[in-house]
């Protein structure tokens, strides 16, 4: 499902106009991204938590040259599903 389909589904469930749902969806996603950029967690109780994790520096092989290269420490966004979400999709 892409954003357009999600907007249509939410609009159908709520009765709001698609353009209003799209504005709200964009605002929500942008707000989550801004908070993660400030290294803050975003938690929706029962649904899940968005957070920033640090991936350690590591060595790996360049597939073109076979040369070993060093990749520095990086920050990556992560999502951990909450209890209700896991239950909804029947993940054990």
Tab-separated table of C-alpha atoms in Angstrom:
chain	number	residue	atom	x	y	z
A	1	UNK	CA	0.000	0.000	0.000
A	2	UNK	CA	1.307	3.439	-0.864
A	3	UNK	CA	0.520	6.830	0.666
A	4	UNK	CA	-2.263	7.577	-1.825
A	5	UNK	CA	-4.082	4.334	-0.982
A	6	UNK	CA	-3.634	4.945	2.739
A	7	UNK	CA	-5.065	8.461	2.418
A	8	UNK	CA	-8.068	7.077	0.516
A	9	UNK	CA	-8.655	4.376	3.148
A	10	UNK	CA	-8.469	6.834	6.065
A	11	UNK	CA	-10.722	9.313	4.249
A	12	UNK	CA	-13.291	6.578	3.674
A	13	UNK	CA	-13.207	5.492	7.334
A	14	UNK	CA	-13.367	8.992	8.799
A	15	UNK	CA	-15.500	10.888	6.291
A	16	UNK	CA	-12.816	13.584	5.963
A	17	UNK	CA	-11.863	14.893	2.534
A	18	UNK	CA	-8.833	13.209	0.935
A	19	UNK	CA	-6.894	16.492	0.736
A	20	UNK	CA	-7.402	17.061	4.483
A	21	UNK	CA	-6.277	13.529	5.308
A	22	UNK	CA	-3.217	13.989	3.086
A	23	UNK	CA	-2.284	17.216	4.907
A	24	UNK	CA	-2.659	15.446	8.279
A	25	UNK	CA	-0.669	12.445	7.098
A	26	UNK	CA	2.148	14.660	5.828
A	27	UNK	CA	2.148	16.612	9.098
A	28	UNK	CA	2.307	13.409	11.145
A	29	UNK	CA	5.144	11.884	9.126
A	30	UNK	CA	7.107	15.148	9.043
A	31	UNK	CA	6.692	15.549	12.803
A	32	UNK	CA	7.979	12.029	13.424
A	33	UNK	CA	10.982	12.695	11.169
A	34	UNK	CA	11.748	16.002	12.938
A	35	UNK	CA	11.623	14.353	16.364
A	36	UNK	CA	13.862	11.495	15.230
A	37	UNK	CA	16.320	14.055	13.823
A	38	UNK	CA	16.504	15.476	17.371
A	39	UNK	CA	17.190	11.928	18.625
A	40	UNK	CA	13.824	11.722	20.403
A	41	UNK	CA	11.665	8.608	20.611
A	42	UNK	CA	8.122	8.681	19.279
A	43	UNK	CA	5.912	6.187	21.075
A	44	UNK	CA	2.340	5.213	20.265
A	45	UNK	CA	1.316	2.988	23.171
A	46	UNK	CA	0.162	-0.384	21.871
A	47	UNK	CA	1.193	0.410	18.284
A	48	UNK	CA	4.940	0.845	18.509
A	49	UNK	CA	7.958	3.057	18.962
A	50	UNK	CA	10.059	4.929	16.426
A	51	UNK	CA	13.623	5.652	17.535
A	52	UNK	CA	17.134	6.309	16.281
A	53	UNK	CA	19.692	3.561	16.718
A	54	UNK	CA	23.421	3.730	16.169
A	55	UNK	CA	25.025	1.219	13.839
A	56	UNK	CA	28.640	0.589	14.814
A	57	UNK	CA	31.533	1.266	12.483
A	58	UNK	CA	32.570	-1.796	10.504
A	59	UNK	CA	34.794	-3.091	7.741
A	60	UNK	CA	33.391	-4.588	4.581
A	61	UNK	CA	34.500	-5.507	1.109
A	62	UNK	CA	33.939	-3.284	-1.917
A	63	UNK	CA	32.218	-5.682	-4.353
A	64	UNK	CA	33.776	-4.015	-7.422
A	65	UNK	CA	37.384	-4.006	-6.314
A	66	UNK	CA	37.493	-6.561	-3.512
A	67	UNK	CA	39.244	-3.927	-1.390
A	68	UNK	CA	38.400	-3.772	2.320
A	69	UNK	CA	36.871	-0.426	3.284
A	70	UNK	CA	35.919	1.139	6.601
A	71	UNK	CA	32.335	2.304	7.046
A	72	UNK	CA	31.856	4.774	9.861
A	73	UNK	CA	29.283	4.733	12.622
A	74	UNK	CA	25.840	5.742	11.350
A	75	UNK	CA	22.467	6.546	12.837
A	76	UNK	CA	19.445	4.713	11.453
A	77	UNK	CA	15.709	4.999	12.099
A	78	UNK	CA	14.128	1.961	13.723
A	79	UNK	CA	10.621	0.812	14.596
A	80	UNK	CA	9.669	-1.635	17.310
A	81	UNK	CA	6.127	-2.970	17.103
A	82	UNK	CA	3.951	-2.687	20.194
A	83	UNK	CA	1.878	-5.379	21.850
A	84	UNK	CA	-1.428	-4.488	20.161
A	85	UNK	CA	0.139	-4.313	16.692
A	86	UNK	CA	1.815	-7.681	17.165
A	87	UNK	CA	-1.458	-9.139	18.354
A	88	UNK	CA	-3.349	-7.651	15.396
A	89	UNK	CA	-1.069	-9.355	12.884
A	90	UNK	CA	-0.721	-12.528	14.972
A	91	UNK	CA	3.061	-12.433	15.331
A	92	UNK	CA	4.386	-14.824	17.948
